[in-house]
CSV table of N, CA and C in Angstrom, one decimal:
chain,number,residue,atom,x,y,z
A,1,MET,N,172.9,101.6,139.6
A,1,MET,CA,172.3,102.5,138.7
A,1,MET,C,170.8,102.4,138.7
A,2,LYS,N,170.3,101.2,138.9
A,2,LYS,CA,168.9,101.0,138.9
A,2,LYS,C,168.3,101.8,140.1
A,3,LYS,N,169.0,101.8,141.2
A,3,LYS,CA,168.5,102.5,142.4
A,3,LYS,C,168.5,104.0,142.2
A,4,LYS,N,169.5,104.5,141.5
A,4,LYS,CA,169.6,105.9,141.3
A,4,LYS,C,168.5,106.3,140.3
A,5,HIS,N,168.2,105.5,139.3
A,5,HIS,CA,167.2,105.8,138.4
A,5,HIS,C,165.8,105.8,139.1
A,6,GLN,N,165.6,104.8,140.0
A,6,GLN,CA,164.4,104.7,140.7
A,6,GLN,C,164.2,105.9,141.6
A,7,LYS,N,165.3,106.4,142.2
A,7,LYS,CA,165.2,107.5,143.1
A,7,LYS,C,164.9,108.8,142.3
A,8,GLN,N,165.4,108.9,141.1
A,8,GLN,CA,165.1,110.1,140.3
A,8,GLN,C,163.6,110.1,139.9
A,9,ILE,N,163.1,108.9,139.7
A,9,ILE,CA,161.6,108.7,139.3
A,9,ILE,C,160.8,109.2,140.5
A,10,TRP,N,161.1,108.8,141.7
A,10,TRP,CA,160.4,109.2,142.9
A,10,TRP,C,160.5,110.7,143.2
A,11,ILE,N,161.7,111.2,143.0
A,11,ILE,CA,161.8,112.7,143.2
A,11,ILE,C,161.0,113.4,142.1
A,12,SER,N,161.0,113.0,140.9
A,12,SER,CA,160.2,113.6,139.8
A,12,SER,C,158.7,113.5,140.1
A,13,PHE,N,158.3,112.3,140.6
A,13,PHE,CA,156.9,112.1,140.9
A,13,PHE,C,156.5,113.0,142.1
A,14,PHE,N,157.4,113.1,143.1
A,14,PHE,CA,157.1,113.9,144.3
A,14,PHE,C,157.0,115.4,143.9
A,15,LEU,N,158.0,115.9,143.0
A,15,LEU,CA,157.9,117.2,142.5
A,15,LEU,C,156.7,117.5,141.7
A,16,ILE,N,156.3,116.6,140.9
A,16,ILE,CA,155.1,116.8,140.1
A,16,ILE,C,153.9,116.8,141.0
A,17,ALA,N,153.8,116.0,142.1
A,17,ALA,CA,152.7,116.0,143.0
A,17,ALA,C,152.7,117.3,143.8
A,18,ILE,N,153.8,117.8,144.1
A,18,ILE,CA,153.9,119.1,144.9
A,18,ILE,C,153.4,120.3,143.9
A,19,VAL,N,153.8,120.3,142.7
A,19,VAL,CA,153.4,121.3,141.7
A,19,VAL,C,151.9,121.2,141.5
A,20,CYS,N,151.4,120.0,141.4
A,20,CYS,CA,149.9,119.8,141.2
A,20,CYS,C,149.2,120.3,142.4
A,21,LEU,N,149.7,120.0,143.6
A,21,LEU,CA,149.0,120.4,144.9
A,21,LEU,C,149.0,121.9,145.0
A,22,VAL,N,150.2,122.6,144.6
A,22,VAL,CA,150.2,124.0,144.7
A,22,VAL,C,149.3,124.6,143.6
A,23,LEU,N,149.2,124.0,142.4
A,23,LEU,CA,148.3,124.5,141.4
A,23,LEU,C,146.9,124.3,141.9
A,24,GLY,N,146.5,123.2,142.5
A,24,GLY,CA,145.2,123.0,143.0
A,24,GLY,C,144.8,123.9,144.0
A,25,ILE,N,145.7,124.2,145.0
A,25,ILE,CA,145.4,125.2,146.0
A,25,ILE,C,145.2,126.6,145.4
A,26,SER,N,146.1,126.9,144.5
A,26,SER,CA,146.0,128.2,143.9
A,26,SER,C,144.7,128.4,143.1
A,27,LEU,N,144.3,127.4,142.4
A,27,LEU,CA,143.1,127.4,141.7
A,27,LEU,C,141.9,127.5,142.6
A,28,ASN,N,141.9,126.8,143.7
A,28,ASN,CA,140.8,126.9,144.7
A,28,ASN,C,140.8,128.3,145.3
A,29,VAL,N,141.9,128.9,145.7
A,29,VAL,CA,141.9,130.3,146.2
A,29,VAL,C,141.4,131.3,145.2
A,30,PHE,N,141.9,131.1,144.0
A,30,PHE,CA,141.5,132.0,142.9
A,30,PHE,C,140.0,131.9,142.7
A,31,SER,N,139.5,130.7,142.6
A,31,SER,CA,138.0,130.5,142.4
A,31,SER,C,137.2,131.1,143.5
A,32,GLU,N,137.6,130.9,144.8
A,32,GLU,CA,136.8,131.4,145.9
A,32,GLU,C,136.9,132.9,145.8
A,33,ASN,N,138.0,133.5,145.5
A,33,ASN,CA,138.1,135.0,145.4
A,33,ASN,C,137.2,135.5,144.3
A,34,ALA,N,137.2,134.8,143.1
A,34,ALA,CA,136.4,135.3,142.0
A,34,ALA,C,134.9,135.2,142.4
A,35,ILE,N,134.5,134.1,143.1
A,35,ILE,CA,133.1,133.9,143.5
A,35,ILE,C,132.7,135.1,144.5
A,36,ARG,N,133.6,135.4,145.4
A,36,ARG,CA,133.3,136.4,146.4
A,36,ARG,C,133.2,137.8,145.7
A,37,VAL,N,134.0,138.1,144.7
A,37,VAL,CA,133.9,139.3,144.0
A,37,VAL,C,132.7,139.4,143.2
A,38,GLN,N,132.3,138.3,142.5
A,38,GLN,CA,131.1,138.3,141.7
A,38,GLN,C,129.8,138.5,142.6
A,39,ARG,N,129.8,137.8,143.8
A,39,ARG,CA,128.7,138.0,144.7
A,39,ARG,C,128.6,139.5,145.2
A,40,GLN,N,129.8,140.1,145.5
A,40,GLN,CA,129.7,141.5,145.9
A,40,GLN,C,129.2,142.4,144.7
A,41,GLU,N,129.6,142.1,143.5
A,41,GLU,CA,129.2,142.9,142.4
A,41,GLU,C,127.7,142.7,142.2
A,42,ALA,N,127.2,141.4,142.3
A,42,ALA,CA,125.8,141.1,142.1
A,42,ALA,C,125.0,141.8,143.2
A,43,MET,N,125.4,141.8,144.4
A,43,MET,CA,124.7,142.5,145.5
A,43,MET,C,124.6,144.0,145.3
A,44,SER,N,125.7,144.5,144.8
A,44,SER,CA,125.8,146.0,144.5
A,44,SER,C,124.8,146.3,143.4
A,45,LYS,N,124.7,145.5,142.4
A,45,LYS,CA,123.8,145.7,141.3
A,45,LYS,C,122.4,145.6,141.8
A,46,ILE,N,122.1,144.6,142.6
A,46,ILE,CA,120.7,144.4,143.1
A,46,ILE,C,120.3,145.6,144.0
A,47,GLU,N,121.2,146.0,144.8
A,47,GLU,CA,120.9,147.2,145.7
A,47,GLU,C,120.7,148.4,144.8
A,48,SER,N,121.5,148.6,143.8
A,48,SER,CA,121.3,149.8,142.9
A,48,SER,C,119.9,149.7,142.2
A,49,THR,N,119.6,148.5,141.7
A,49,THR,CA,118.4,148.3,140.9
A,49,THR,C,117.2,148.5,141.9
A,50,SER,N,117.3,148.0,143.1
A,50,SER,CA,116.1,148.1,144.0
A,50,SER,C,116.0,149.6,144.4
A,51,GLN,N,117.1,150.3,144.6
A,51,GLN,CA,117.0,151.7,144.9
A,51,GLN,C,116.3,152.5,143.7
A,52,THR,N,116.7,152.2,142.5
A,52,THR,CA,116.1,152.8,141.3
A,52,THR,C,114.6,152.5,141.3
A,53,ALA,N,114.3,151.3,141.5
A,53,ALA,CA,112.9,150.9,141.5
A,53,ALA,C,112.1,151.7,142.6
A,54,ARG,N,112.7,151.7,143.8
A,54,ARG,CA,112.1,152.4,144.9
A,54,ARG,C,111.8,153.9,144.5
A,55,THR,N,112.8,154.5,143.9
A,55,THR,CA,112.7,155.9,143.6
A,55,THR,C,111.6,156.1,142.5
A,56,MET,N,111.6,155.2,141.6
A,56,MET,CA,110.5,155.3,140.5
A,56,MET,C,109.1,155.2,141.1
A,57,VAL,N,109.0,154.2,142.1
A,57,VAL,CA,107.7,154.0,142.7
A,57,VAL,C,107.3,155.3,143.5
A,58,GLU,N,108.3,155.8,144.3
A,58,GLU,CA,108.0,157.0,145.1
A,58,GLU,C,107.6,158.2,144.2
A,59,ASN,N,108.3,158.3,143.1
A,59,ASN,CA,108.0,159.4,142.1
A,59,ASN,C,106.6,159.2,141.5
A,60,GLN,N,106.3,158.0,141.2
A,60,GLN,CA,104.9,157.7,140.6
A,60,GLN,C,103.8,158.0,141.6
A,61,ILE,N,104.0,157.6,142.9
A,61,ILE,CA,103.1,157.9,143.9
A,61,ILE,C,102.9,159.4,144.1
A,62,SER,N,104.1,160.1,144.1
A,62,SER,CA,104.0,161.6,144.3
A,62,SER,C,103.3,162.2,143.1
A,63,SER,N,103.5,161.7,141.9
A,63,SER,CA,102.8,162.2,140.7
A,63,SER,C,101.3,161.9,140.8
A,64,ASN,N,101.0,160.7,141.3
A,64,ASN,CA,99.6,160.3,141.4
A,64,ASN,C,98.9,161.2,142.5
A,65,PHE,N,99.6,161.5,143.6
A,65,PHE,CA,99.0,162.4,144.5
A,65,PHE,C,98.8,163.8,143.9
A,66,GLN,N,99.7,164.3,143.2
A,66,GLN,CA,99.5,165.6,142.5
A,66,GLN,C,98.3,165.6,141.6
A,67,THR,N,98.2,164.5,140.8
A,67,THR,CA,97.1,164.4,139.9
A,67,THR,C,95.8,164.4,140.7
A,68,MET,N,95.8,163.6,141.8
A,68,MET,CA,94.5,163.5,142.6
A,68,MET,C,94.2,164.8,143.2
A,69,LEU,N,95.2,165.5,143.7
A,69,LEU,CA,95.0,166.8,144.4
A,69,LEU,C,94.4,167.8,143.4
A,70,THR,N,95.0,167.9,142.2
A,70,THR,CA,94.5,168.8,141.1
A,70,THR,C,93.0,168.4,140.8
A,71,LEU,N,92.8,167.1,140.6
A,71,LEU,CA,91.4,166.7,140.3
A,71,LEU,C,90.5,167.0,141.4
A,72,ALA,N,90.9,166.8,142.6
A,72,ALA,CA,90.0,167.1,143.7
A,72,ALA,C,89.6,168.6,143.7
A,73,SER,N,90.6,169.4,143.5
A,73,SER,CA,90.3,170.8,143.4
A,73,SER,C,89.4,171.2,142.3
A,74,LEU,N,89.6,170.7,141.1
A,74,LEU,CA,88.8,171.0,140.0
A,74,LEU,C,87.4,170.4,140.1
A,75,LEU,N,87.3,169.1,140.5
A,75,LEU,CA,86.0,168.5,140.6
A,75,LEU,C,85.2,169.0,141.8
A,76,GLY,N,85.9,169.4,142.9
A,76,GLY,CA,85.2,170.0,144.0
A,76,GLY,C,84.6,171.3,143.6
A,77,ASN,N,85.3,172.1,142.8
A,77,ASN,CA,84.7,173.4,142.3
A,77,ASN,C,83.5,173.1,141.3
A,78,GLU,N,83.7,172.1,140.4
A,78,GLU,CA,82.7,171.8,139.5
A,78,GLU,C,81.4,171.3,140.1
A,79,MET,N,81.6,170.4,141.1
A,79,MET,CA,80.4,169.8,141.8
A,79,MET,C,79.7,170.8,142.6
A,80,SER,N,80.4,171.8,143.2
A,80,SER,CA,79.7,172.7,144.0
A,80,SER,C,79.0,173.8,143.2
A,81,GLU,N,79.4,173.9,141.9
A,81,GLU,CA,78.8,175.0,141.1
A,81,GLU,C,77.9,174.4,140.0
A,82,THR,N,77.7,173.1,139.9
A,82,THR,CA,76.9,172.6,138.8
A,82,THR,C,75.8,171.8,139.4
A,83,ASP,N,74.8,171.5,138.6
A,83,ASP,CA,73.7,170.7,139.0
A,83,ASP,C,74.0,169.2,138.8
A,84,PRO,N,73.3,168.3,139.4
A,84,PRO,CA,73.6,166.9,139.2
A,84,PRO,C,73.5,166.4,137.8
A,85,SER,N,72.9,167.1,136.9
A,85,SER,CA,72.7,166.7,135.5
A,85,SER,C,74.1,166.6,134.8
A,86,ARG,N,75.1,167.3,135.4
A,86,ARG,CA,76.5,167.3,134.8
A,86,ARG,C,77.3,166.1,135.3
A,87,LEU,N,76.7,165.3,136.1
A,87,LEU,CA,77.4,164.1,136.7
A,87,LEU,C,77.9,163.1,135.6
A,88,PRO,N,77.1,162.8,134.5
A,88,PRO,CA,77.6,161.9,133.5
A,88,PRO,C,78.8,162.5,132.8
A,89,GLN,N,78.8,163.7,132.5
A,89,GLN,CA,80.0,164.4,131.9
A,89,GLN,C,81.2,164.3,132.8
A,90,LEU,N,81.0,164.6,134.1
A,90,LEU,CA,82.1,164.5,135.0
A,90,LEU,C,82.6,163.1,135.1
A,91,MET,N,81.7,162.1,135.1
A,91,MET,CA,82.1,160.7,135.2
A,91,MET,C,82.9,160.3,134.0
A,92,SER,N,82.5,160.8,132.8
A,92,SER,CA,83.2,160.5,131.6
A,92,SER,C,84.6,161.0,131.7
A,93,ALA,N,84.8,162.3,132.1
A,93,ALA,CA,86.1,162.9,132.3
A,93,ALA,C,86.9,162.1,133.3
A,94,LEU,N,86.3,161.7,134.4
A,94,LEU,CA,87.0,160.9,135.4
A,94,LEU,C,87.5,159.6,134.8
A,95,SER,N,86.7,158.9,134.0
A,95,SER,CA,87.1,157.6,133.4
A,95,SER,C,88.3,157.8,132.5
A,96,THR,N,88.3,158.9,131.7
A,96,THR,CA,89.4,159.2,130.8
A,96,THR,C,90.6,159.5,131.6
A,97,ILE,N,90.6,160.2,132.6
A,97,ILE,CA,91.7,160.5,133.4
A,97,ILE,C,92.2,159.2,134.1
A,98,SER,N,91.3,158.4,134.6
A,98,SER,CA,91.7,157.1,135.2
A,98,SER,C,92.4,156.3,134.2
A,99,GLU,N,91.9,156.2,133.0
A,99,GLU,CA,92.6,155.3,132.0
A,99,GLU,C,94.0,155.9,131.7
A,100,GLN,N,94.1,157.2,131.6
A,100,GLN,CA,95.4,157.8,131.2
A,100,GLN,C,96.5,157.6,132.3
A,101,ASN,N,96.0,157.5,133.5
A,101,ASN,CA,96.9,157.4,134.7
A,101,ASN,C,97.0,155.9,135.2
A,102,SER,N,96.3,155.0,134.6
A,102,SER,CA,96.3,153.6,135.1
A,102,SER,C,95.9,153.4,136.5
A,103,PHE,N,95.0,154.2,137.0
A,103,PHE,CA,94.4,154.0,138.3
A,103,PHE,C,93.5,152.9,138.3
A,104,VAL,N,93.5,152.0,139.2
A,104,VAL,CA,92.6,150.8,139.3
A,104,VAL,C,91.2,151.3,139.5
A,105,ARG,N,91.1,152.2,140.5
A,105,ARG,CA,89.8,152.8,140.8
A,105,ARG,C,90.1,154.2,141.3
A,106,MET,N,89.3,155.1,140.8
A,106,MET,CA,89.3,156.5,141.3
A,106,MET,C,87.9,157.1,141.2
A,107,GLY,N,87.7,158.1,142.0
A,107,GLY,CA,86.4,158.7,142.0
A,107,GLY,C,86.4,159.9,142.9
A,108,PHE,N,85.2,160.4,143.1
A,108,PHE,CA,85.1,161.5,144.1
A,108,PHE,C,83.9,161.1,145.1
A,109,ILE,N,84.1,161.6,146.3
A,109,ILE,CA,83.2,161.2,147.3
A,109,ILE,C,82.7,162.5,148.0
A,110,ASP,N,81.4,162.6,148.1
A,110,ASP,CA,80.9,163.9,148.7
A,110,ASP,C,81.1,163.9,150.2
A,111,ALA,N,80.7,165.0,150.9
A,111,ALA,CA,81.0,165.1,152.3
A,111,ALA,C,80.2,164.1,153.1
A,112,ASN,N,79.2,163.5,152.5
A,112,ASN,CA,78.4,162.5,153.2
A,112,ASN,C,78.9,161.1,153.0
A,113,GLY,N,80.0,160.9,152.3
A,113,GLY,CA,80.6,159.6,152.0
A,113,GLY,C,80.0,158.9,150.9
A,114,ILE,N,79.2,159.6,150.0
A,114,ILE,CA,78.6,159.0,148.8
A,114,ILE,C,79.6,159.1,147.7
A,115,GLY,N,80.0,157.9,147.1
A,115,GLY,CA,81.0,157.9,146.1
A,115,GLY,C,80.5,157.8,144.6
A,116,PHE,N,81.2,158.3,143.7
A,116,PHE,CA,81.0,158.2,142.3
A,116,PHE,C,82.4,157.7,141.7
A,117,LEU,N,82.4,156.5,141.3
A,117,LEU,CA,83.7,155.8,141.0
A,117,LEU,C,83.8,155.4,139.6
A,118,SER,N,85.1,155.3,139.2
A,118,SER,CA,85.4,154.9,137.8
A,118,SER,C,86.5,153.8,138.0
A,119,TYR,N,86.4,152.7,137.3
A,119,TYR,CA,87.3,151.6,137.4
A,119,TYR,C,88.2,151.5,136.1
A,120,ILE,N,89.3,150.9,136.2
A,120,ILE,CA,90.3,150.8,135.1
A,120,ILE,C,89.6,150.0,133.9
A,121,ASP,N,88.7,149.1,134.2
A,121,ASP,CA,88.1,148.4,133.1
A,121,ASP,C,86.9,149.1,132.4
A,122,GLY,N,86.7,150.4,132.8
A,122,GLY,CA,85.7,151.2,132.2
A,122,GLY,C,84.4,151.3,133.0
A,123,ARG,N,84.2,150.4,133.9
A,123,ARG,CA,82.9,150.5,134.7
A,123,ARG,C,82.9,151.7,135.6
A,124,THR,N,81.7,152.2,135.8
A,124,THR,CA,81.5,153.3,136.7
A,124,THR,C,80.4,152.9,137.7
A,125,GLU,N,80.4,153.5,138.9
A,125,GLU,CA,79.4,153.3,139.9
A,125,GLU,C,79.0,154.7,140.5
A,126,SER,N,77.8,154.9,140.7
A,126,SER,CA,77.3,156.1,141.3
A,126,SER,C,76.5,155.8,142.6
A,127,ASN,N,76.5,156.8,143.5
A,127,ASN,CA,75.8,156.8,144.7
A,127,ASN,C,76.2,155.5,145.6
A,128,VAL,N,77.5,155.3,145.6
A,128,VAL,CA,78.0,154.2,146.5
A,128,VAL,C,78.3,154.7,147.9
A,129,ASP,N,77.7,154.1,148.9
A,129,ASP,CA,77.9,154.6,150.2
A,129,ASP,C,79.2,154.0,150.7
A,130,MET,N,80.1,155.0,150.9
A,130,MET,CA,81.5,154.6,151.3
A,130,MET,C,81.8,155.3,152.7
A,131,SER,N,80.8,155.7,153.4
A,131,SER,CA,81.0,156.5,154.6
A,131,SER,C,81.6,155.6,155.7
A,132,ASP,N,81.6,154.3,155.6
A,132,ASP,CA,82.2,153.5,156.7
A,132,ASP,C,83.6,153.1,156.3
A,133,ASP,N,84.1,153.4,155.1
A,133,ASP,CA,85.4,153.0,154.7
A,133,ASP,C,86.4,153.9,155.5
A,134,PRO,N,87.4,153.2,156.1
A,134,PRO,CA,88.4,154.0,156.9
A,134,PRO,C,89.2,155.0,156.1
A,135,TYR,N,89.5,154.7,154.8
A,135,TYR,CA,90.2,155.6,154.0
A,135,TYR,C,89.3,156.9,153.8
A,136,VAL,N,88.1,156.7,153.5
A,136,VAL,CA,87.1,157.8,153.3
A,136,VAL,C,87.0,158.6,154.5
A,137,GLN,N,86.9,158.0,155.7
A,137,GLN,CA,86.8,158.7,156.9
A,137,GLN,C,88.0,159.6,157.2
A,138,LYS,N,89.2,159.1,156.9
A,138,LYS,CA,90.4,159.8,157.1
A,138,LYS,C,90.5,161.0,156.1
A,139,ALA,N,90.1,160.7,154.8
A,139,ALA,CA,90.1,161.8,153.8
A,139,ALA,C,89.1,162.9,154.2
A,140,LEU,N,87.9,162.5,154.7
A,140,LEU,CA,86.9,163.5,155.1
A,140,LEU,C,87.4,164.4,156.2
A,141,GLN,N,88.4,163.8,157.0
A,141,GLN,CA,89.0,164.6,158.1
A,141,GLN,C,90.1,165.5,157.7
A,142,GLY,N,90.4,165.4,156.3
A,142,GLY,CA,91.5,166.3,155.8
A,142,GLY,C,92.8,165.6,155.6
A,143,GLU,N,92.9,164.3,155.9
A,143,GLU,CA,94.2,163.6,155.7
A,143,GLU,C,94.4,163.1,154.3
A,144,GLU,N,95.6,163.3,153.8
A,144,GLU,CA,95.9,162.8,152.4
A,144,GLU,C,96.0,161.3,152.5
A,145,ILE,N,95.2,160.5,151.7
A,145,ILE,CA,95.2,159.1,151.8
A,145,ILE,C,95.4,158.5,150.4
A,146,PHE,N,96.2,157.4,150.3
A,146,PHE,CA,96.4,156.7,149.1
A,146,PHE,C,96.0,155.3,149.4
A,147,SER,N,94.9,154.8,148.8
A,147,SER,CA,94.5,153.5,149.0
A,147,SER,C,94.9,152.6,147.9
A,148,TYR,N,95.1,151.3,148.1
A,148,TYR,CA,95.5,150.4,147.1
A,148,TYR,C,94.8,149.1,147.3
């Protein structure tokens, strides 16, 4: 009887060990699957967020180009039709527009490469020789340039 009882204990222990092993393996498989799904979801969200950010930046750059093209047209006409005494008024307008659009620096440059600049902190500079700047040279050749 003692041997039979001992055999039942070993069978019970063995069955419990097998159940624990199956549960452990199942838990491991479930955990790995859950981690894989979470990683895929995270990557999908990151890709979506980065695409949204990219679109926003592209739209902002496009909007900035439109603002600059409009200003170039208006200021070009103003500067060709006015005397230099209007320069302070134009610089003030340029500073206001720069603040409203959060441009770090903006300005206008004449055909000789002489710049009149306004900075985001409110500073202005006049008669700045920018003729050697590669961006200015490309712009004077008619190319649309965005410097940063």
